[in-house]
Tab-separated table of C-alpha atoms in Angstrom:
chain	number	residue	atom	x	y	z
A	1	MET	CA	7.501	-1.047	-6.686
A	2	ILE	CA	6.670	-2.960	-3.511
A	3	LEU	CA	5.071	-5.798	-5.492
A	4	THR	CA	8.244	-6.330	-7.521
A	5	GLY	CA	10.619	-6.019	-4.581
A	6	ASN	CA	12.452	-2.994	-5.969
A	7	ASP	CA	13.429	0.072	-4.002
A	8	LEU	CA	12.022	3.485	-4.840
A	9	ASP	CA	15.128	5.303	-6.003
A	10	VAL	CA	15.726	8.397	-8.115
A	11	ILE	CA	14.972	6.585	-11.375
A	12	GLY	CA	11.711	5.222	-9.938
A	13	ILE	CA	10.692	8.749	-8.913
A	14	ILE	CA	11.467	9.962	-12.448
A	15	GLY	CA	9.153	7.202	-13.712
A	16	ILE	CA	6.399	8.374	-11.357
A	17	ILE	CA	6.781	11.960	-12.589
A	18	LEU	CA	6.592	10.726	-16.182
A	19	LEU	CA	3.500	8.715	-15.273
A	20	ILE	CA	1.824	11.804	-13.788
A	21	GLY	CA	2.375	13.640	-17.074
A	22	ILE	CA	0.895	10.817	-19.157
A	23	VAL	CA	-2.147	10.470	-16.905
A	24	LYS	CA	-2.672	14.249	-16.953
A	25	LYS	CA	-2.532	14.297	-20.748
A	26	ASN	CA	-5.081	11.478	-20.926
A	27	ALA	CA	-7.396	13.380	-18.582
A	28	ILE	CA	-7.114	16.491	-20.744
A	29	MET	CA	-8.005	14.445	-23.823
A	30	MET	CA	-11.085	13.009	-22.106
A	31	ILE	CA	-12.251	16.455	-20.947
A	32	ASP	CA	-11.632	17.923	-24.407
A	33	PHE	CA	-13.723	15.164	-25.963
A	34	ALA	CA	-16.570	15.770	-23.495
A	35	ILE	CA	-16.557	19.524	-24.148
A	36	GLU	CA	-16.526	18.969	-27.904
A	37	ALA	CA	-19.421	16.519	-27.650
A	38	GLN	CA	-21.539	19.066	-25.749
A	39	ARG	CA	-21.195	21.793	-28.382
A	40	PRO	CA	-24.285	22.172	-30.527
A	41	ARG	CA	-23.890	21.231	-34.173
A	42	ARG	CA	-26.028	21.681	-37.242
A	43	PRO	CA	-27.479	19.400	-38.391
A	44	SER	CA	-27.664	17.290	-35.297
A	45	PRO	CA	-25.943	13.932	-35.818
A	46	PRO	CA	-27.976	10.829	-35.079
A	47	ARG	CA	-27.642	9.468	-31.553
A	48	ARG	CA	-25.248	6.602	-31.286
A	49	ASP	CA	-25.721	3.551	-29.178
A	50	PRO	CA	-23.821	3.519	-25.844
A	51	SER	CA	-21.234	0.946	-26.889
A	52	SER	CA	-20.095	2.941	-29.919
A	53	ARG	CA	-19.940	6.137	-27.827
A	54	ALA	CA	-17.739	4.385	-25.264
A	55	THR	CA	-15.466	3.103	-28.021
A	56	LEU	CA	-15.210	6.536	-29.593
A	57	ARG	CA	-14.580	8.207	-26.263
A	58	SER	CA	-11.846	5.844	-25.102
A	59	GLY	CA	-10.088	5.259	-28.429
A	60	ARG	CA	-7.550	8.097	-28.179
A	61	PHE	CA	-6.958	7.331	-24.525
A	62	LEU	CA	-6.246	3.651	-25.216
A	63	MET	CA	-3.883	4.399	-28.106
A	64	THR	CA	-1.762	6.688	-25.922
A	65	THR	CA	-1.770	4.286	-22.992
A	66	LEU	CA	-0.871	1.244	-25.085
A	67	ALA	CA	1.987	3.112	-26.781
A	68	ALA	CA	3.432	4.058	-23.396
A	69	LEU	CA	2.922	0.516	-22.057
A	70	PHE	CA	4.737	-1.043	-24.998
A	71	ALA	CA	7.549	1.481	-24.589
A	72	ALA	CA	7.913	0.562	-20.900
A	73	VAL	CA	8.124	-3.209	-21.469
A	74	PRO	CA	11.764	-3.223	-22.715
A	75	LEU	CA	12.755	-1.042	-19.758
A	76	MET	CA	10.989	-3.331	-17.322
A	77	LEU	CA	12.291	-6.610	-18.779
A	78	GLY	CA	15.666	-5.349	-19.942
A	79	TRP	CA	18.927	-7.126	-19.376
A	80	GLY	CA	22.506	-6.265	-20.021
A	81	GLU	CA	24.654	-3.399	-18.933
A	82	GLY	CA	22.744	-0.771	-16.948
A	83	ALA	CA	19.470	-2.715	-16.858
A	84	GLU	CA	19.272	-2.583	-13.071
A	85	LEU	CA	19.251	1.217	-13.310
A	86	ARG	CA	16.437	1.396	-15.889
A	87	ARG	CA	14.234	-1.371	-14.482
A	88	PRO	CA	12.528	0.768	-11.751
A	89	LEU	CA	11.628	3.331	-14.435
A	90	GLY	CA	9.863	0.694	-16.530
A	91	ILE	CA	8.128	-0.844	-13.518
A	92	ALA	CA	6.830	2.523	-12.301
A	93	ILE	CA	5.496	3.461	-15.743
A	94	PHE	CA	3.992	0.047	-16.505
A	95	GLY	CA	2.337	-0.484	-13.129
A	96	GLY	CA	1.034	3.053	-12.890
A	97	LEU	CA	-0.434	2.992	-16.393
A	98	ILE	CA	-2.188	-0.303	-15.722
A	99	VAL	CA	-3.797	1.064	-12.558
A	100	SER	CA	-4.701	4.485	-13.984
A	101	SER	CA	-6.070	3.156	-17.278
A	102	ASN	CA	-8.277	0.614	-15.507
A	103	ALA	CA	-9.590	3.307	-13.163
A	104	ASN	CA	-10.151	5.662	-16.087
A	105	LEU	CA	-12.029	3.086	-18.136
A	106	ILE	CA	-14.196	2.054	-15.180
A	107	TYR	CA	-15.124	5.545	-14.005
A	108	ASN	CA	-15.411	7.281	-17.370
A	109	THR	CA	-17.450	4.708	-19.251
A	110	ARG	CA	-20.020	3.889	-16.601
A	111	ASP	CA	-22.210	6.926	-17.406
A	112	LEU	CA	-22.692	6.521	-21.132
A	113	SER	CA	-25.763	8.727	-21.365
A	114	SER	CA	-23.860	11.991	-20.842
A	115	VAL	CA	-22.155	12.060	-24.247
């Protein structure tokens, strides 16, 4: 919000609360995938190379994040009647998702040998 010069008002706080829910859901999906990958299976599937494991692990996360990002763009860039009210909501969602998804991709794909 500071980077765009907007004030943190009630609508911006609603956007931050929405962002917390999306990030929490993404974390649950990543943990669920890790737990499922640790369960023993019969017969044991062949080991995949690290790049395909990283793609498989982050696919669901990226689909959810990109859907929310594309939904926030019209709010952030909107014009017309009431756009000044909705703009902080779009900025909070868009900026927060960019930061959290980059952090998630950096920290969760650096140790590819665990899954």
